[in-house]
XYZ file of C-alpha atoms in Angstrom:
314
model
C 91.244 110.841 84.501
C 88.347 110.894 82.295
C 85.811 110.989 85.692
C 87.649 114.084 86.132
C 87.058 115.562 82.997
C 83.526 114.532 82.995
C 82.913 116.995 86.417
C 85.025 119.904 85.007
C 82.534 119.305 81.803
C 79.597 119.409 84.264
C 80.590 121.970 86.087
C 81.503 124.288 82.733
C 77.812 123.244 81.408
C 76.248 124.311 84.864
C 77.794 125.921 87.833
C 79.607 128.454 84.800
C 76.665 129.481 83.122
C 75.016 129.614 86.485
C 77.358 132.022 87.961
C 77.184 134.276 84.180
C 74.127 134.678 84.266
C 73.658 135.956 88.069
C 76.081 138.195 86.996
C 74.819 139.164 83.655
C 71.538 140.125 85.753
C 73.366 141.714 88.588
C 74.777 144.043 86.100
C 71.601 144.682 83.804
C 70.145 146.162 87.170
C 72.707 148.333 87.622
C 72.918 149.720 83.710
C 71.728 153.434 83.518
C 70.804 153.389 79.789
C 68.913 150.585 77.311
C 71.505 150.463 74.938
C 73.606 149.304 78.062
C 71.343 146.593 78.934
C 71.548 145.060 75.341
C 75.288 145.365 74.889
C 76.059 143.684 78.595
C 73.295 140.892 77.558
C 74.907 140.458 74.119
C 78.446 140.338 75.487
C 77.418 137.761 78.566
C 75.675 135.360 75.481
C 78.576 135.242 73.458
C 81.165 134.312 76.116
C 78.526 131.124 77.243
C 78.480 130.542 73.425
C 82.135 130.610 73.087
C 83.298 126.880 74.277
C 80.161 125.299 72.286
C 80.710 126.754 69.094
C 84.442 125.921 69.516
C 84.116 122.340 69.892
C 81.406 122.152 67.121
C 83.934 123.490 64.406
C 85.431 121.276 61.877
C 89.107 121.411 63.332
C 88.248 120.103 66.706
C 87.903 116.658 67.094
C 86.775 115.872 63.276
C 86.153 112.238 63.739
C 84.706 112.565 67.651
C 87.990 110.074 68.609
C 88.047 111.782 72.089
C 84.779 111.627 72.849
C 84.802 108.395 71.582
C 87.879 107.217 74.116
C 86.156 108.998 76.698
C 82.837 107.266 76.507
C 84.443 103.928 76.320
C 86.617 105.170 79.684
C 83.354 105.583 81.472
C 81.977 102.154 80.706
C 85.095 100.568 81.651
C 84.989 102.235 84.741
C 81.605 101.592 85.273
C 81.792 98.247 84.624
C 85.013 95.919 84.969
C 85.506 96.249 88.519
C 89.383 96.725 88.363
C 89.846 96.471 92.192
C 89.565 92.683 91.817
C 91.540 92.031 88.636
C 94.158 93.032 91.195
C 93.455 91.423 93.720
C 93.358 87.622 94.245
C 90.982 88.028 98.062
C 88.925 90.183 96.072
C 88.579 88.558 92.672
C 87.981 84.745 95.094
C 85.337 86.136 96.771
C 83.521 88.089 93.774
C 83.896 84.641 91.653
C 83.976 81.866 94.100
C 87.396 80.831 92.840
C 89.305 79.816 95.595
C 92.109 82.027 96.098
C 95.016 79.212 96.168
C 93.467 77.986 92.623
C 93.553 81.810 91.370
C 97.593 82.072 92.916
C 98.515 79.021 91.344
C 96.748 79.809 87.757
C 98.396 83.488 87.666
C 102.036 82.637 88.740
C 101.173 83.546 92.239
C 101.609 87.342 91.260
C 100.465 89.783 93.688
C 98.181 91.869 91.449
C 96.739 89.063 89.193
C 95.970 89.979 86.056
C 97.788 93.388 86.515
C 101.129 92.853 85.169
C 102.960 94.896 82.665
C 105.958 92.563 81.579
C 103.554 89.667 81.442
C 101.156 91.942 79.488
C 104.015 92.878 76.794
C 105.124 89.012 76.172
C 101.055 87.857 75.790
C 100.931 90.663 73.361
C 103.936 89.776 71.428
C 102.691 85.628 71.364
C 101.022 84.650 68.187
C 99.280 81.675 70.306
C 96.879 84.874 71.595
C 96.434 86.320 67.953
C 94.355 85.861 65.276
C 94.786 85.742 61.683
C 95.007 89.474 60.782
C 97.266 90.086 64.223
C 99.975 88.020 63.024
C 100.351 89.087 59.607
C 100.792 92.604 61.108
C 102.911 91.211 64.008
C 105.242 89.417 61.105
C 104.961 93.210 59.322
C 106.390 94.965 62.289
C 108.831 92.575 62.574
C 109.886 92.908 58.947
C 109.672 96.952 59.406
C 112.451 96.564 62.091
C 114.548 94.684 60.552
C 114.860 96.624 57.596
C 115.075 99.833 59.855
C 111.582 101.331 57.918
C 110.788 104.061 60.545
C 107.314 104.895 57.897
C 106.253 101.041 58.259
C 107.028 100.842 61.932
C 104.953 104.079 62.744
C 102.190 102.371 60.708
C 102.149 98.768 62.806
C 103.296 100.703 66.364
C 101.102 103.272 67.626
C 102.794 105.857 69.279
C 100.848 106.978 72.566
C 98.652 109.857 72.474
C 97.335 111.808 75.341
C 94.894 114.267 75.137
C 96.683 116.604 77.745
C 100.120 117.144 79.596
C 98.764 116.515 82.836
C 97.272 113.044 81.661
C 100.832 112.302 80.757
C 101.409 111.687 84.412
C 98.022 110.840 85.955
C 97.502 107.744 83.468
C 101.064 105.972 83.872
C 99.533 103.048 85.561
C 96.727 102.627 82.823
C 98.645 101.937 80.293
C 100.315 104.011 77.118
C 98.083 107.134 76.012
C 94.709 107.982 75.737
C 94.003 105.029 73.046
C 95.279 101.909 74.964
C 94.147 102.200 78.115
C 94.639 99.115 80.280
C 96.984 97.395 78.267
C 98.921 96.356 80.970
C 95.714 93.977 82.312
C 96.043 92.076 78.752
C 97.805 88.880 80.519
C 95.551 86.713 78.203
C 97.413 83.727 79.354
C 96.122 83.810 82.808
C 93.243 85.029 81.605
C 92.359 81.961 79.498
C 93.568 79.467 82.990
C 91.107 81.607 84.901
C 87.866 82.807 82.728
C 86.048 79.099 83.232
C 86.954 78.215 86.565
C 84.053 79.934 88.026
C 81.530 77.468 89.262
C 78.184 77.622 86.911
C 74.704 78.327 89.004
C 72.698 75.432 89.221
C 69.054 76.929 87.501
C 67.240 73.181 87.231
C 65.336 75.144 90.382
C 63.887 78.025 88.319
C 62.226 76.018 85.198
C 59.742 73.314 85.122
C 58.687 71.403 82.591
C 55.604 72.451 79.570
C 52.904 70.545 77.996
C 54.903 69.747 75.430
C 58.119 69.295 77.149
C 59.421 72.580 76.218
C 61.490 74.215 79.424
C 59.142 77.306 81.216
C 59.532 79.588 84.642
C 59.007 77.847 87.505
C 55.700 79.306 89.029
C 57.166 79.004 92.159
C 59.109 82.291 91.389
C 56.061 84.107 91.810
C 56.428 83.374 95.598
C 60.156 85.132 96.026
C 59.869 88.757 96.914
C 62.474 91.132 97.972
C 62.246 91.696 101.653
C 65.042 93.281 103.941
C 66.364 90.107 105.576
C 66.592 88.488 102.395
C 66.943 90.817 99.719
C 67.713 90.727 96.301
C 71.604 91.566 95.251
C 70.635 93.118 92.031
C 67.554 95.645 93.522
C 67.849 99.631 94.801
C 65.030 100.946 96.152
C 66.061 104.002 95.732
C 66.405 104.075 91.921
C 63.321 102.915 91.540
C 62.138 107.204 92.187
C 64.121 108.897 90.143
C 62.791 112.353 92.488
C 63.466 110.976 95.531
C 66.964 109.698 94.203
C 68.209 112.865 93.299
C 66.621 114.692 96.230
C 69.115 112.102 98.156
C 71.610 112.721 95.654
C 71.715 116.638 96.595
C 71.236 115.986 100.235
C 74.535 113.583 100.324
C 76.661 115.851 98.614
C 75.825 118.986 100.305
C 76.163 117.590 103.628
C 79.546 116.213 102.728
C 77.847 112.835 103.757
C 78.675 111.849 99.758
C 82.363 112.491 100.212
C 82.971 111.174 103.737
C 81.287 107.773 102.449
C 83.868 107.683 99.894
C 86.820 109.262 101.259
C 86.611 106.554 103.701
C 86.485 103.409 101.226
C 89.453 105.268 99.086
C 91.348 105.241 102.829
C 90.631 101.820 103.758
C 91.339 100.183 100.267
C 95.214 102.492 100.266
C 93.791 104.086 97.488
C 95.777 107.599 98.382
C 96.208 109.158 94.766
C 92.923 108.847 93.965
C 91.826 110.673 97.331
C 93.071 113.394 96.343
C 91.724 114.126 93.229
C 88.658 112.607 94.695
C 88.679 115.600 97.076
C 89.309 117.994 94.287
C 85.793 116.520 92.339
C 83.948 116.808 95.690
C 84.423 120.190 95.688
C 83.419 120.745 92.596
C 80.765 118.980 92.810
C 79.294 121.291 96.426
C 79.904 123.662 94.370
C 77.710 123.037 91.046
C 74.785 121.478 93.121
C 75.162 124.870 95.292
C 74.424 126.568 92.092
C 71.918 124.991 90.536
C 69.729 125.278 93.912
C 70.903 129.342 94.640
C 70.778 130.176 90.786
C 66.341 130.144 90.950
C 66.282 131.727 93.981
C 68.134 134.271 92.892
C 65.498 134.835 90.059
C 62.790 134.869 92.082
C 64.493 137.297 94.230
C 65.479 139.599 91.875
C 62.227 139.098 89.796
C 60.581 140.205 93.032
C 62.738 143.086 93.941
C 62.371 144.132 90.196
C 58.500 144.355 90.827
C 59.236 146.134 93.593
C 60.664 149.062 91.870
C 58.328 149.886 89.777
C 55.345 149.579 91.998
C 57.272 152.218 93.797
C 57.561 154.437 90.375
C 53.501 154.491 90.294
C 52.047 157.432 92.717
């Protein structure tokens, strides 16, 4: 939900002041008087100033917890790789587990770590908490019993979501904007799981020093990425930042970006997310559109500008 928000912030900081100010110039051109031309310029500045200076007053987001959430969303989306926390094939071949070790360790449950009863009674297990968890654990408790509804506010969060519409989008994340993915917190499997990974055998990549202190092997020096044996971690093309966006554009406004992944969404069942994948796609044609018609535009009108008052000399 939060990718989504991130485009519709893009395209608001972008394709919308693009598309103001072609109009704010289409309509300068067309004013008969100065006074005109100020007023319409005025008015144009203060509707692309109207968003920022709302979201820099004090009421809106005082402590920065959405943009806070939000930032954390993005690296967790970035980084835990959530298709294989649900999925045993995927999560054995991304880990060398085998995948009859990773069954057996998780209760043979379909979606692995991904399980919401499981989830609640790991949460609820002092075993998984420390010190300062079970005091408030023991608190809650206490709060319940005694029918406190002021103490059991105070040790049980009540979900938050930033919008209506992330009311139903998020369901399968977990409760609110604020605990996200609570429903991958089996920490039981987790702990049977986290060390079975076989450790990389690196006695190949150090020798020896002078004075017995471990160094780089100098036989490192002889590796180099090539195309039938290339390195897993290197992308040629982020290593030109021009040529990578030039790419960039050229993918998404040939629709090449969206087939790519419209395709991997439809192999991997992913259905829901198609479609809102299809939604950001368009979004996306559309602000890189802009940014690449929007100096053109300039020029042209700088040009046609020049134009009119050569003709105005005799």
């Amino acid at each position: 939900f939060v990718s989504h928000l991130l485009l519709s912030d893009f395209v608001m900081n972008s394709t919308y002041v693009c598309f103001l100010y072609i109009f704010n110039i289409y309509i300068i051109i067309d004013a008969e008087s100065a006074l005109d031309v100020i007023l319409n310029a005025l008015a144009f500045e203060f509707i692309i100033r109207l968003d920022e200076e709302i979201t820099l007053s004090d009421w809106w987001d005082p402590q920065k917890r959405w943009i806070t959430a939000g930032t954390m969303e993005l690296i967790i989306q970035n980084t835990l790789r959530l298709d294989c926390l649900q999925s045993p094939k995927l999560f054995s071949k991304a880990f060398n587990i085998p995948e009859e070790e990773i069954l057996e360790k998780c209760d043979r449950h379909p979606k692995l770590f991904l399980d919401e009863k499981q989830a609640l009674e790991d949460e609820n297990n002092p075993i998984f908490m420390n010190e300062d968890e079970k005091i408030k654990a023991r608190c809650k408790e206490i709060a319940i019993e005694l029918g406190n509804s002021n103490a059991i506010k105070e040790y049980e969060k009540s979900p938050v979501y930033f919008s209506t519409l992330e009311r139903y989008l998020c369901r399968g994340h977990g409760n609110g904007m604020f605990q996200r993915y609570k429903h991958y917190r089996t920490w039981g499997r987790w702990e049977n799981i986290l060390y079975k990974s076989p450790v990389p055998v690196l006695k190949h990549f150090f020798d020896i020093g002078d004075i017995g202190e471990p160094i780089l092997s100098k036989k490192l020096d002889d590796i180099h990425h090539t195309k039938r044996k290339p390195f897993l971690n290197v992308n040629r093309r982020n290593l030109n930042s021009k040529w990578n966006f030039a790419s960039q554009c050229f993918e998404v406004l040939t629709f090449v970006h969206m087939t790519r992944e419209m395709m991997s969404m439809l192999r991997n069942r992913q259905y829901k997310s198609s479609f809102f994948f299809l939604v950001d796609s368009a979004g996306q044609w559309i602000a890189y559109a802009a940014q690449l018609v929007f100096p053109l535009y300039i020029i042209i009108v700088f040009l046609i500008t020049c134009w009119d008052i050569f003709k105005t000399f005799p």
